[in-house]
Amino acid sequence: MNATMINANQAYAQSLQRASQVNWKIEDIIGGNKRLDFSKRFMPEALARVNEISCLNEAEKLILNQIRGNSYLHLFGAVEEFIVPYVINHVKTTGLSEITATQALLHFAEEESKHIRLFRCFAEEYELGFGSRCDGIGPVPDIADAVLQHHPLGVVLVILYIEWMTQNHYLASVRDNFSESLDPQFCSLLRNHWLEEAQHATLDALMVEQLVRELEPTEVEAGVEDFFKLIEFLNGGFMIQVQLDLESLSRATGRTFTEAEKQEIQSIQERAYQWTFIGSGISHGKFVQTFNQFGAIAQARLTQVAEKYS
Ligand SMILES: [Fe+2]
Ligand SMILES: [Fe+2]
C-alpha cells in the first residue's frame, strides 16, 4: 500500500468515526409534536430572496418563502436520488480489500437514503399544512438517470459541490442568522443535514482523488467538461421550478399576476435559485480547492460560471 492509499485509508476511518458521533434519527427532527409552523418563514432570506419582490405584500412573501421551502425538499430529495446509486456503484470499485473505505461509503449511501426519507417526511408535513398544491420538477427518477448518464468524474464533482453547498445553507439559516425568526424544524433540517453532509464532502473528495488517479488525462478532461454540462442541465431544471413556483403562488394566493408582475417574480427567483443551488456550492472555498487540480483553464472557467450564478 503506497502513501496516498494509507492517507486515504486514514481519512475514511476518520470520516466513519465522525459520522458515528452525529448519526441523528428522523424523529429527532420531524414528527410527533415537531410540526411545521406555517406562521413562520421556512427559508432564510439569503436563499429565498422574497423581500425584494415589490408586487407581493408581506403575507404573499411568506407564502412564496414557504413554497421555496417545499421546492427545497423536492429538489434535495431529487439530487439525493442520484447520489445514492452513484455511491453504491463506486463502492464496487473499493471492494473488501479496502474494507474501511467500503464501510465508510456504504454508511454514506445509508445516510443519503435517510435524507431522502427526511425530505419526504417534511414534504408530507408541508402538504398537510400548506393548503394548496405545489408542484416540483420531475419525474425525479428520470432526472437521476439523466445525471448518471454523464462521466463519473463530472457527476462526483456535482455531488461534491452539493455537499459543500449545504454548509452555506446552514450558515445562512441558523448559525449566523440573528435577524430572522424562521421555523425551528426547518432550521433543524438544514443544520442536521449539513452535519452529515460534512462527512460526505470528505468522502466525495476521496472519490474524486481515486478517479483522477485511475483516469487518463483525456478522460479527466472529459469528466470536467461533463461537470460544466451538468451545471447547465441542472440550471435548466431550476428555471422550470421557478415557473412551477409561480403557478403554486398564484393558486395559494388566488392572484392572477400581470405579465410585468410575473417577470419581476421570475427574474428575482431565477437569481435566487441559481445562487442557492449552484453559486453557493461552486464558489465554496473547499470545492474550489479540490477543483484547482484541473489546471488554470478549468479554474478560470469555474470562476466565470460561478460569477454567472452568484
Ligand atoms: Fe444528504
Ligand atoms: Fe450528502
PDB file of C-alpha atoms and ligand atoms in Angstrom:
ATOM      1  CA  MET A   1       0.000   0.000   0.000  1.00  0.00           C
ATOM      2  CA  ASN A   2       1.503   3.374  -1.031  1.00  0.00           C
ATOM      3  CA  ALA A   3       1.466   6.664   0.952  1.00  0.00           C
ATOM      4  CA  THR A   4      -1.572   8.084  -0.916  1.00  0.00           C
ATOM      5  CA  MET A   5      -3.601   4.979  -0.127  1.00  0.00           C
ATOM      6  CA  ILE A   6      -2.542   4.995   3.550  1.00  0.00           C
ATOM      7  CA  ASN A   7      -3.666   8.642   3.814  1.00  0.00           C
ATOM      8  CA  ALA A   8      -6.944   7.835   2.069  1.00  0.00           C
ATOM      9  CA  ASN A   9      -7.489   4.904   4.421  1.00  0.00           C
ATOM     10  CA  GLN A  10      -6.953   7.145   7.460  1.00  0.00           C
ATOM     11  CA  ALA A  11      -9.372   9.713   6.023  1.00  0.00           C
ATOM     12  CA  TYR A  12     -12.026   7.005   5.502  1.00  0.00           C
ATOM     13  CA  ALA A  13     -11.527   5.795   9.087  1.00  0.00           C
ATOM     14  CA  GLN A  14     -11.806   9.359  10.474  1.00  0.00           C
ATOM     15  CA  SER A  15     -14.922  10.002   8.449  1.00  0.00           C
ATOM     16  CA  LEU A  16     -16.565   6.853   9.810  1.00  0.00           C
ATOM     17  CA  GLN A  17     -15.652   7.828  13.356  1.00  0.00           C
ATOM     18  CA  ARG A  18     -17.064  11.367  12.967  1.00  0.00           C
ATOM     19  CA  ALA A  19     -20.200  10.032  11.283  1.00  0.00           C
ATOM     20  CA  SER A  20     -20.873   7.801  14.299  1.00  0.00           C
ATOM     21  CA  GLN A  21     -20.798  10.894  16.546  1.00  0.00           C
ATOM     22  CA  VAL A  22     -23.536  12.661  14.531  1.00  0.00           C
ATOM     23  CA  ASN A  23     -26.000   9.980  13.451  1.00  0.00           C
ATOM     24  CA  TRP A  24     -29.397  11.628  14.190  1.00  0.00           C
ATOM     25  CA  LYS A  25     -32.766   9.968  13.655  1.00  0.00           C
ATOM     26  CA  ILE A  26     -35.611  11.377  11.523  1.00  0.00           C
ATOM     27  CA  GLU A  27     -37.927  11.505  14.558  1.00  0.00           C
ATOM     28  CA  ASP A  28     -35.411  13.838  16.275  1.00  0.00           C
ATOM     29  CA  ILE A  29     -36.226  16.418  13.576  1.00  0.00           C
ATOM     30  CA  ILE A  30     -39.830  15.974  12.405  1.00  0.00           C
ATOM     31  CA  GLY A  31     -42.982  14.127  13.515  1.00  0.00           C
ATOM     32  CA  GLY A  32     -44.871  13.823  16.815  1.00  0.00           C
ATOM     33  CA  ASN A  33     -45.019  17.280  18.354  1.00  0.00           C
ATOM     34  CA  LYS A  34     -42.351  18.562  15.966  1.00  0.00           C
ATOM     35  CA  ARG A  35     -44.605  20.225  13.388  1.00  0.00           C
ATOM     36  CA  LEU A  36     -44.010  22.889  10.758  1.00  0.00           C
ATOM     37  CA  ASP A  37     -45.171  26.330  11.896  1.00  0.00           C
ATOM     38  CA  PHE A  38     -46.954  27.923   8.931  1.00  0.00           C
ATOM     39  CA  SER A  39     -46.969  31.346  10.618  1.00  0.00           C
ATOM     40  CA  LYS A  40     -43.196  31.472  10.057  1.00  0.00           C
ATOM     41  CA  ARG A  41     -40.893  31.566   7.075  1.00  0.00           C
ATOM     42  CA  PHE A  42     -39.054  28.321   6.289  1.00  0.00           C
ATOM     43  CA  MET A  43     -36.112  29.515   4.216  1.00  0.00           C
ATOM     44  CA  PRO A  44     -33.536  32.167   5.126  1.00  0.00           C
ATOM     45  CA  GLU A  45     -33.941  35.337   3.068  1.00  0.00           C
ATOM     46  CA  ALA A  46     -30.365  34.946   1.780  1.00  0.00           C
ATOM     47  CA  LEU A  47     -31.633  31.939  -0.193  1.00  0.00           C
ATOM     48  CA  ALA A  48     -35.331  32.718  -0.733  1.00  0.00           C
ATOM     49  CA  ARG A  49     -34.960  36.387  -1.765  1.00  0.00           C
ATOM     50  CA  VAL A  50     -38.635  37.258  -1.476  1.00  0.00           C
ATOM     51  CA  ASN A  51     -38.210  40.638   0.274  1.00  0.00           C
ATOM     52  CA  GLU A  52     -37.095  42.463  -2.860  1.00  0.00           C
ATOM     53  CA  ILE A  53     -40.234  41.491  -4.840  1.00  0.00           C
ATOM     54  CA  SER A  54     -42.235  44.734  -4.895  1.00  0.00           C
ATOM     55  CA  CYS A  55     -45.511  43.304  -6.255  1.00  0.00           C
ATOM     56  CA  LEU A  56     -46.050  40.993  -3.243  1.00  0.00           C
ATOM     57  CA  ASN A  57     -47.368  42.002   0.168  1.00  0.00           C
ATOM     58  CA  GLU A  58     -45.978  40.534   3.424  1.00  0.00           C
ATOM     59  CA  ALA A  59     -48.474  37.643   3.554  1.00  0.00           C
ATOM     60  CA  GLU A  60     -47.698  36.720  -0.056  1.00  0.00           C
ATOM     61  CA  LYS A  61     -43.959  36.886   0.615  1.00  0.00           C
ATOM     62  CA  LEU A  62     -44.459  34.445   3.492  1.00  0.00           C
ATOM     63  CA  ILE A  63     -46.329  32.098   1.134  1.00  0.00           C
ATOM     64  CA  LEU A  64     -43.631  32.310  -1.543  1.00  0.00           C
ATOM     65  CA  ASN A  65     -40.965  31.681   1.086  1.00  0.00           C
ATOM     66  CA  GLN A  66     -42.802  28.513   2.162  1.00  0.00           C
ATOM     67  CA  ILE A  67     -43.198  27.419  -1.468  1.00  0.00           C
ATOM     68  CA  ARG A  68     -39.421  27.771  -1.724  1.00  0.00           C
ATOM     69  CA  GLY A  69     -39.126  25.615   1.391  1.00  0.00           C
ATOM     70  CA  ASN A  70     -41.209  22.930  -0.278  1.00  0.00           C
ATOM     71  CA  SER A  71     -39.226  23.053  -3.504  1.00  0.00           C
ATOM     72  CA  TYR A  72     -36.028  22.787  -1.430  1.00  0.00           C
ATOM     73  CA  LEU A  73     -37.326  19.484  -0.035  1.00  0.00           C
ATOM     74  CA  HIS A  74     -38.246  18.302  -3.509  1.00  0.00           C
ATOM     75  CA  LEU A  75     -35.012  19.327  -5.203  1.00  0.00           C
ATOM     76  CA  PHE A  76     -32.766  17.976  -2.460  1.00  0.00           C
ATOM     77  CA  GLY A  77     -34.723  14.719  -2.452  1.00  0.00           C
ATOM     78  CA  ALA A  78     -34.123  14.619  -6.222  1.00  0.00           C
ATOM     79  CA  VAL A  79     -30.362  15.156  -6.055  1.00  0.00           C
ATOM     80  CA  GLU A  80     -30.013  12.559  -3.297  1.00  0.00           C
ATOM     81  CA  GLU A  81     -31.651  10.105  -5.705  1.00  0.00           C
ATOM     82  CA  PHE A  82     -28.639  10.207  -7.987  1.00  0.00           C
ATOM     83  CA  ILE A  83     -26.136  10.387  -5.128  1.00  0.00           C
ATOM     84  CA  VAL A  84     -27.234   7.039  -3.636  1.00  0.00           C
ATOM     85  CA  PRO A  85     -26.773   4.924  -6.825  1.00  0.00           C
ATOM     86  CA  TYR A  86     -23.561   6.793  -7.656  1.00  0.00           C
ATOM     87  CA  VAL A  87     -22.003   5.954  -4.288  1.00  0.00           C
ATOM     88  CA  ILE A  88     -23.203   2.342  -4.435  1.00  0.00           C
ATOM     89  CA  ASN A  89     -21.592   1.979  -7.872  1.00  0.00           C
ATOM     90  CA  HIS A  90     -18.388   3.478  -6.541  1.00  0.00           C
ATOM     91  CA  VAL A  91     -18.319   1.016  -3.616  1.00  0.00           C
ATOM     92  CA  LYS A  92     -17.926  -1.787  -6.175  1.00  0.00           C
ATOM     93  CA  THR A  93     -14.514  -0.327  -7.053  1.00  0.00           C
ATOM     94  CA  THR A  94     -13.230  -0.350  -3.460  1.00  0.00           C
ATOM     95  CA  GLY A  95     -14.200  -3.903  -2.510  1.00  0.00           C
ATOM     96  CA  LEU A  96     -13.404  -5.984   0.528  1.00  0.00           C
ATOM     97  CA  SER A  97      -9.631  -5.435   0.336  1.00  0.00           C
ATOM     98  CA  GLU A  98     -10.245  -1.788   1.286  1.00  0.00           C
ATOM     99  CA  ILE A  99     -12.821  -2.580   3.909  1.00  0.00           C
ATOM    100  CA  THR A 100     -12.691   0.765   5.782  1.00  0.00           C
ATOM    101  CA  ALA A 101     -13.400   2.673   2.560  1.00  0.00           C
ATOM    102  CA  THR A 102     -16.214   0.257   1.741  1.00  0.00           C
ATOM    103  CA  GLN A 103     -17.788   0.652   5.175  1.00  0.00           C
ATOM    104  CA  ALA A 104     -17.487   4.468   5.080  1.00  0.00           C
ATOM    105  CA  LEU A 105     -19.049   4.651   1.606  1.00  0.00           C
ATOM    106  CA  LEU A 106     -21.880   2.251   2.480  1.00  0.00           C
ATOM    107  CA  HIS A 107     -22.591   4.391   5.536  1.00  0.00           C
ATOM    108  CA  PHE A 108     -22.617   7.445   3.261  1.00  0.00           C
ATOM    109  CA  ALA A 109     -25.218   5.790   0.977  1.00  0.00           C
ATOM    110  CA  GLU A 110     -27.269   4.768   4.021  1.00  0.00           C
ATOM    111  CA  GLU A 111     -27.261   8.356   5.331  1.00  0.00           C
ATOM    112  CA  GLU A 112     -28.340   9.729   1.953  1.00  0.00           C
ATOM    113  CA  SER A 113     -31.212   7.210   1.917  1.00  0.00           C
ATOM    114  CA  LYS A 114     -32.166   8.529   5.361  1.00  0.00           C
ATOM    115  CA  HIS A 115     -32.022  12.093   3.979  1.00  0.00           C
ATOM    116  CA  ILE A 116     -34.402  11.145   1.152  1.00  0.00           C
ATOM    117  CA  ARG A 117     -36.821   9.838   3.817  1.00  0.00           C
ATOM    118  CA  LEU A 118     -36.307  13.008   5.876  1.00  0.00           C
ATOM    119  CA  PHE A 119     -37.159  15.251   2.917  1.00  0.00           C
ATOM    120  CA  ARG A 120     -40.208  13.121   2.134  1.00  0.00           C
ATOM    121  CA  CYS A 121     -41.427  13.325   5.775  1.00  0.00           C
ATOM    122  CA  PHE A 122     -41.109  17.124   5.655  1.00  0.00           C
ATOM    123  CA  ALA A 123     -42.889  17.209   2.274  1.00  0.00           C
ATOM    124  CA  GLU A 124     -45.821  15.197   3.732  1.00  0.00           C
ATOM    125  CA  GLU A 125     -45.982  17.555   6.700  1.00  0.00           C
ATOM    126  CA  TYR A 126     -45.936  20.506   4.268  1.00  0.00           C
ATOM    127  CA  GLU A 127     -48.732  19.071   2.143  1.00  0.00           C
ATOM    128  CA  LEU A 128     -50.916  18.638   5.238  1.00  0.00           C
ATOM    129  CA  GLY A 129     -50.442  22.217   6.421  1.00  0.00           C
ATOM    130  CA  PHE A 130     -49.969  24.430   3.358  1.00  0.00           C
ATOM    131  CA  GLY A 131     -53.479  24.238   1.940  1.00  0.00           C
ATOM    132  CA  SER A 132     -52.943  24.122  -1.821  1.00  0.00           C
ATOM    133  CA  ARG A 133     -50.959  22.090  -4.352  1.00  0.00           C
ATOM    134  CA  CYS A 134     -47.282  22.836  -5.029  1.00  0.00           C
ATOM    135  CA  ASP A 135     -45.589  21.081  -7.945  1.00  0.00           C
ATOM    136  CA  GLY A 136     -41.957  20.065  -8.325  1.00  0.00           C
ATOM    137  CA  ILE A 137     -39.925  19.192 -11.434  1.00  0.00           C
ATOM    138  CA  GLY A 138     -39.743  15.572 -12.470  1.00  0.00           C
ATOM    139  CA  PRO A 139     -40.206  12.727 -12.768  1.00  0.00           C
ATOM    140  CA  VAL A 140     -37.369  12.500 -10.252  1.00  0.00           C
ATOM    141  CA  PRO A 141     -36.071   9.059 -11.417  1.00  0.00           C
ATOM    142  CA  ASP A 142     -35.722  10.487 -14.958  1.00  0.00           C
ATOM    143  CA  ILE A 143     -33.654  13.404 -13.634  1.00  0.00           C
ATOM    144  CA  ALA A 144     -31.432  10.990 -11.687  1.00  0.00           C
ATOM    145  CA  ASP A 145     -30.994   8.749 -14.761  1.00  0.00           C
ATOM    146  CA  ALA A 146     -30.116  11.740 -16.961  1.00  0.00           C
ATOM    147  CA  VAL A 147     -27.460  12.893 -14.469  1.00  0.00           C
ATOM    148  CA  LEU A 148     -25.966   9.421 -14.166  1.00  0.00           C
ATOM    149  CA  GLN A 149     -25.525   9.209 -17.966  1.00  0.00           C
ATOM    150  CA  HIS A 150     -22.666  11.701 -17.567  1.00  0.00           C
ATOM    151  CA  HIS A 151     -18.991  11.000 -16.894  1.00  0.00           C
ATOM    152  CA  PRO A 152     -18.442   9.648 -13.329  1.00  0.00           C
ATOM    153  CA  LEU A 153     -15.915  12.416 -12.608  1.00  0.00           C
ATOM    154  CA  GLY A 154     -18.415  15.071 -13.729  1.00  0.00           C
ATOM    155  CA  VAL A 155     -21.118  13.540 -11.538  1.00  0.00           C
ATOM    156  CA  VAL A 156     -18.925  13.266  -8.437  1.00  0.00           C
ATOM    157  CA  LEU A 157     -17.836  16.898  -8.836  1.00  0.00           C
ATOM    158  CA  VAL A 158     -21.508  17.893  -8.844  1.00  0.00           C
ATOM    159  CA  ILE A 159     -22.068  15.757  -5.742  1.00  0.00           C
ATOM    160  CA  LEU A 160     -19.059  17.392  -4.057  1.00  0.00           C
ATOM    161  CA  TYR A 161     -20.320  20.925  -4.669  1.00  0.00           C
ATOM    162  CA  ILE A 162     -23.813  19.956  -3.454  1.00  0.00           C
ATOM    163  CA  GLU A 163     -22.397  18.692  -0.143  1.00  0.00           C
ATOM    164  CA  TRP A 164     -20.401  21.900   0.415  1.00  0.00           C
ATOM    165  CA  MET A 165     -23.412  23.965  -0.628  1.00  0.00           C
ATOM    166  CA  THR A 166     -25.401  22.617   2.335  1.00  0.00           C
ATOM    167  CA  GLN A 167     -22.871  24.249   4.653  1.00  0.00           C
ATOM    168  CA  ASN A 168     -23.701  27.653   3.179  1.00  0.00           C
ATOM    169  CA  HIS A 169     -27.415  26.882   3.555  1.00  0.00           C
ATOM    170  CA  TYR A 170     -26.961  26.040   7.227  1.00  0.00           C
ATOM    171  CA  LEU A 171     -24.842  29.120   7.893  1.00  0.00           C
ATOM    172  CA  ALA A 172     -27.417  31.330   6.134  1.00  0.00           C
ATOM    173  CA  SER A 173     -30.294  29.829   8.105  1.00  0.00           C
ATOM    174  CA  VAL A 174     -29.139  29.191  11.624  1.00  0.00           C
ATOM    175  CA  ARG A 175     -25.676  29.810  12.890  1.00  0.00           C
ATOM    176  CA  ASP A 176     -25.131  33.418  11.925  1.00  0.00           C
ATOM    177  CA  ASN A 177     -28.725  34.431  11.393  1.00  0.00           C
ATOM    178  CA  PHE A 178     -29.841  36.735  14.197  1.00  0.00           C
ATOM    179  CA  SER A 179     -32.279  38.819  12.139  1.00  0.00           C
ATOM    180  CA  GLU A 180     -34.874  36.219  11.137  1.00  0.00           C
ATOM    181  CA  SER A 181     -37.213  34.057  13.187  1.00  0.00           C
ATOM    182  CA  LEU A 182     -37.557  31.006  10.963  1.00  0.00           C
ATOM    183  CA  ASP A 183     -39.496  27.804  11.533  1.00  0.00           C
ATOM    184  CA  PRO A 184     -37.390  25.815  14.059  1.00  0.00           C
ATOM    185  CA  GLN A 185     -37.999  22.455  12.337  1.00  0.00           C
ATOM    186  CA  PHE A 186     -36.790  23.783   9.008  1.00  0.00           C
ATOM    187  CA  CYS A 187     -33.676  25.251  10.650  1.00  0.00           C
ATOM    188  CA  SER A 188     -33.113  21.905  12.321  1.00  0.00           C
ATOM    189  CA  LEU A 189     -33.374  20.166   8.932  1.00  0.00           C
ATOM    190  CA  LEU A 190     -30.770  22.474   7.390  1.00  0.00           C
ATOM    191  CA  ARG A 191     -28.469  22.120  10.386  1.00  0.00           C
ATOM    192  CA  ASN A 192     -28.702  18.343  10.772  1.00  0.00           C
ATOM    193  CA  HIS A 193     -28.452  17.758   7.061  1.00  0.00           C
ATOM    194  CA  TRP A 194     -25.212  19.745   6.984  1.00  0.00           C
ATOM    195  CA  LEU A 195     -23.747  17.830   9.948  1.00  0.00           C
ATOM    196  CA  GLU A 196     -23.828  14.610   7.932  1.00  0.00           C
ATOM    197  CA  GLU A 197     -23.028  16.239   4.599  1.00  0.00           C
ATOM    198  CA  ALA A 198     -19.746  17.468   6.114  1.00  0.00           C
ATOM    199  CA  GLN A 199     -18.528  13.838   6.233  1.00  0.00           C
ATOM    200  CA  HIS A 200     -19.866  13.200   2.750  1.00  0.00           C
ATOM    201  CA  ALA A 201     -17.824  16.082   1.369  1.00  0.00           C
ATOM    202  CA  THR A 202     -14.667  14.407   2.707  1.00  0.00           C
ATOM    203  CA  LEU A 203     -15.677  11.129   1.065  1.00  0.00           C
ATOM    204  CA  ASP A 204     -16.533  12.855  -2.229  1.00  0.00           C
ATOM    205  CA  ALA A 205     -13.089  14.447  -2.298  1.00  0.00           C
ATOM    206  CA  LEU A 206     -11.577  10.961  -1.802  1.00  0.00           C
ATOM    207  CA  MET A 207     -13.700   9.579  -4.659  1.00  0.00           C
ATOM    208  CA  VAL A 208     -12.517  12.453  -6.882  1.00  0.00           C
ATOM    209  CA  GLU A 209      -8.907  11.653  -5.890  1.00  0.00           C
ATOM    210  CA  GLN A 210      -9.326   7.973  -6.698  1.00  0.00           C
ATOM    211  CA  LEU A 211     -10.920   8.664 -10.089  1.00  0.00           C
ATOM    212  CA  VAL A 212      -8.260  11.194 -11.083  1.00  0.00           C
ATOM    213  CA  ARG A 213      -5.558   8.671 -10.097  1.00  0.00           C
ATOM    214  CA  GLU A 214      -7.095   5.968 -12.261  1.00  0.00           C
ATOM    215  CA  LEU A 215      -8.123   8.004 -15.323  1.00  0.00           C
ATOM    216  CA  GLU A 216      -6.072   9.027 -18.376  1.00  0.00           C
ATOM    217  CA  PRO A 217      -5.605  12.839 -18.669  1.00  0.00           C
ATOM    218  CA  THR A 218      -8.013  12.985 -21.637  1.00  0.00           C
ATOM    219  CA  GLU A 219     -10.638  11.200 -19.548  1.00  0.00           C
ATOM    220  CA  VAL A 220     -10.129  13.701 -16.711  1.00  0.00           C
ATOM    221  CA  GLU A 221     -10.710  16.499 -19.234  1.00  0.00           C
ATOM    222  CA  ALA A 222     -13.876  14.784 -20.448  1.00  0.00           C
ATOM    223  CA  GLY A 223     -15.084  14.481 -16.835  1.00  0.00           C
ATOM    224  CA  VAL A 224     -14.507  18.177 -16.132  1.00  0.00           C
ATOM    225  CA  GLU A 225     -16.299  19.062 -19.371  1.00  0.00           C
ATOM    226  CA  ASP A 226     -19.280  16.959 -18.265  1.00  0.00           C
ATOM    227  CA  PHE A 227     -19.299  18.721 -14.898  1.00  0.00           C
ATOM    228  CA  PHE A 228     -19.943  22.026 -16.693  1.00  0.00           C
ATOM    229  CA  LYS A 229     -22.586  20.378 -18.883  1.00  0.00           C
ATOM    230  CA  LEU A 230     -24.305  19.036 -15.758  1.00  0.00           C
ATOM    231  CA  ILE A 231     -24.452  22.507 -14.222  1.00  0.00           C
ATOM    232  CA  GLU A 232     -26.294  23.730 -17.324  1.00  0.00           C
ATOM    233  CA  PHE A 233     -28.608  20.724 -17.185  1.00  0.00           C
ATOM    234  CA  LEU A 234     -29.445  21.314 -13.505  1.00  0.00           C
ATOM    235  CA  ASN A 235     -29.913  25.026 -14.123  1.00  0.00           C
ATOM    236  CA  GLY A 236     -32.498  24.185 -16.797  1.00  0.00           C
ATOM    237  CA  GLY A 237     -34.427  22.216 -14.168  1.00  0.00           C
ATOM    238  CA  PHE A 238     -34.263  25.045 -11.620  1.00  0.00           C
ATOM    239  CA  MET A 239     -35.625  27.505 -14.186  1.00  0.00           C
ATOM    240  CA  ILE A 240     -38.631  25.209 -14.769  1.00  0.00           C
ATOM    241  CA  GLN A 241     -39.084  25.039 -10.984  1.00  0.00           C
ATOM    242  CA  VAL A 242     -39.360  28.858 -10.906  1.00  0.00           C
ATOM    243  CA  GLN A 243     -42.303  28.611 -13.330  1.00  0.00           C
ATOM    244  CA  LEU A 244     -43.961  25.912 -11.209  1.00  0.00           C
ATOM    245  CA  ASP A 245     -43.475  28.067  -8.088  1.00  0.00           C
ATOM    246  CA  LEU A 246     -45.215  30.972  -9.823  1.00  0.00           C
ATOM    247  CA  GLU A 247     -48.205  28.732 -10.531  1.00  0.00           C
ATOM    248  CA  SER A 248     -48.172  27.454  -6.927  1.00  0.00           C
ATOM    249  CA  LEU A 249     -48.053  31.054  -5.674  1.00  0.00           C
ATOM    250  CA  SER A 250     -50.978  32.015  -7.889  1.00  0.00           C
ATOM    251  CA  ARG A 251     -53.015  29.039  -6.596  1.00  0.00           C
ATOM    252  CA  ALA A 252     -52.164  29.721  -2.942  1.00  0.00           C
ATOM    253  CA  THR A 253     -52.851  33.472  -3.044  1.00  0.00           C
ATOM    254  CA  GLY A 254     -55.759  33.395  -5.528  1.00  0.00           C
ATOM    255  CA  ARG A 255     -53.979  36.108  -7.524  1.00  0.00           C
ATOM    256  CA  THR A 256     -53.637  36.326 -11.289  1.00  0.00           C
ATOM    257  CA  PHE A 257     -50.354  38.064 -11.910  1.00  0.00           C
ATOM    258  CA  THR A 258     -49.866  40.539 -14.766  1.00  0.00           C
ATOM    259  CA  GLU A 259     -47.026  39.897 -17.231  1.00  0.00           C
ATOM    260  CA  ALA A 260     -44.927  42.607 -15.541  1.00  0.00           C
ATOM    261  CA  GLU A 261     -45.512  41.066 -12.092  1.00  0.00           C
ATOM    262  CA  LYS A 262     -44.668  37.594 -13.383  1.00  0.00           C
ATOM    263  CA  GLN A 263     -41.469  38.935 -14.894  1.00  0.00           C
ATOM    264  CA  GLU A 264     -40.446  40.619 -11.670  1.00  0.00           C
ATOM    265  CA  ILE A 265     -41.015  37.494  -9.559  1.00  0.00           C
ATOM    266  CA  GLN A 266     -39.418  35.255 -12.167  1.00  0.00           C
ATOM    267  CA  SER A 267     -36.221  37.261 -12.626  1.00  0.00           C
ATOM    268  CA  ILE A 268     -35.611  37.620  -8.862  1.00  0.00           C
ATOM    269  CA  GLN A 269     -36.394  33.974  -8.214  1.00  0.00           C
ATOM    270  CA  GLU A 270     -34.205  32.741 -11.063  1.00  0.00           C
ATOM    271  CA  ARG A 271     -31.248  34.513  -9.462  1.00  0.00           C
ATOM    272  CA  ALA A 272     -32.248  33.157  -6.061  1.00  0.00           C
ATOM    273  CA  TYR A 273     -32.358  29.545  -7.325  1.00  0.00           C
ATOM    274  CA  GLN A 274     -29.078  29.920  -9.153  1.00  0.00           C
ATOM    275  CA  TRP A 275     -27.322  31.180  -6.035  1.00  0.00           C
ATOM    276  CA  THR A 276     -28.995  28.642  -3.721  1.00  0.00           C
ATOM    277  CA  PHE A 277     -28.413  25.529  -5.816  1.00  0.00           C
ATOM    278  CA  ILE A 278     -25.354  26.360  -7.937  1.00  0.00           C
ATOM    279  CA  GLY A 279     -23.418  29.512  -6.981  1.00  0.00           C
ATOM    280  CA  SER A 280     -23.261  28.866  -3.238  1.00  0.00           C
ATOM    281  CA  GLY A 281     -21.738  25.432  -3.952  1.00  0.00           C
ATOM    282  CA  ILE A 282     -19.322  26.010  -6.811  1.00  0.00           C
ATOM    283  CA  SER A 283     -17.882  29.156  -5.189  1.00  0.00           C
ATOM    284  CA  HIS A 284     -17.320  27.396  -1.828  1.00  0.00           C
ATOM    285  CA  GLY A 285     -13.633  27.605  -0.930  1.00  0.00           C
ATOM    286  CA  LYS A 286     -13.311  23.872  -0.251  1.00  0.00           C
ATOM    287  CA  PHE A 287     -14.873  22.961  -3.576  1.00  0.00           C
ATOM    288  CA  VAL A 288     -12.613  25.405  -5.409  1.00  0.00           C
ATOM    289  CA  GLN A 289      -9.624  23.876  -3.597  1.00  0.00           C
ATOM    290  CA  THR A 290     -10.443  20.398  -4.944  1.00  0.00           C
ATOM    291  CA  PHE A 291     -11.246  21.769  -8.396  1.00  0.00           C
ATOM    292  CA  ASN A 292      -7.948  23.656  -8.700  1.00  0.00           C
ATOM    293  CA  GLN A 293      -6.109  20.420  -9.523  1.00  0.00           C
ATOM    294  CA  PHE A 294      -7.662  20.542 -13.021  1.00  0.00           C
ATOM    295  CA  GLY A 295      -5.449  23.454 -14.098  1.00  0.00           C
ATOM    296  CA  ALA A 296      -5.641  27.145 -14.911  1.00  0.00           C
ATOM    297  CA  ILE A 297      -8.074  26.919 -17.867  1.00  0.00           C
ATOM    298  CA  ALA A 298     -10.630  24.876 -15.925  1.00  0.00           C
ATOM    299  CA  GLN A 299     -10.166  27.160 -12.887  1.00  0.00           C
ATOM    300  CA  ALA A 300     -10.828  30.271 -14.979  1.00  0.00           C
ATOM    301  CA  ARG A 301     -13.935  28.656 -16.426  1.00  0.00           C
ATOM    302  CA  LEU A 302     -15.193  27.760 -12.952  1.00  0.00           C
ATOM    303  CA  THR A 303     -14.703  31.365 -11.799  1.00  0.00           C
ATOM    304  CA  GLN A 304     -16.665  32.582 -14.820  1.00  0.00           C
ATOM    305  CA  VAL A 305     -19.525  30.118 -14.240  1.00  0.00           C
ATOM    306  CA  ALA A 306     -19.575  30.947 -10.505  1.00  0.00           C
ATOM    307  CA  GLU A 307     -19.948  34.648 -11.336  1.00  0.00           C
ATOM    308  CA  LYS A 308     -22.846  33.880 -13.664  1.00  0.00           C
ATOM    309  CA  TYR A 309     -24.644  32.101 -10.796  1.00  0.00           C
ATOM    310  CA  SER A 310     -23.647  34.449  -7.974  1.00  0.00           C
TER     311      SER A 310
HETATM  312 FE    FE B   1     -27.945  14.481   2.064  1.00  0.00          FE
HETATM  313 FE    FE B   2     -24.605  14.043   1.235  1.00  0.00          FE
END
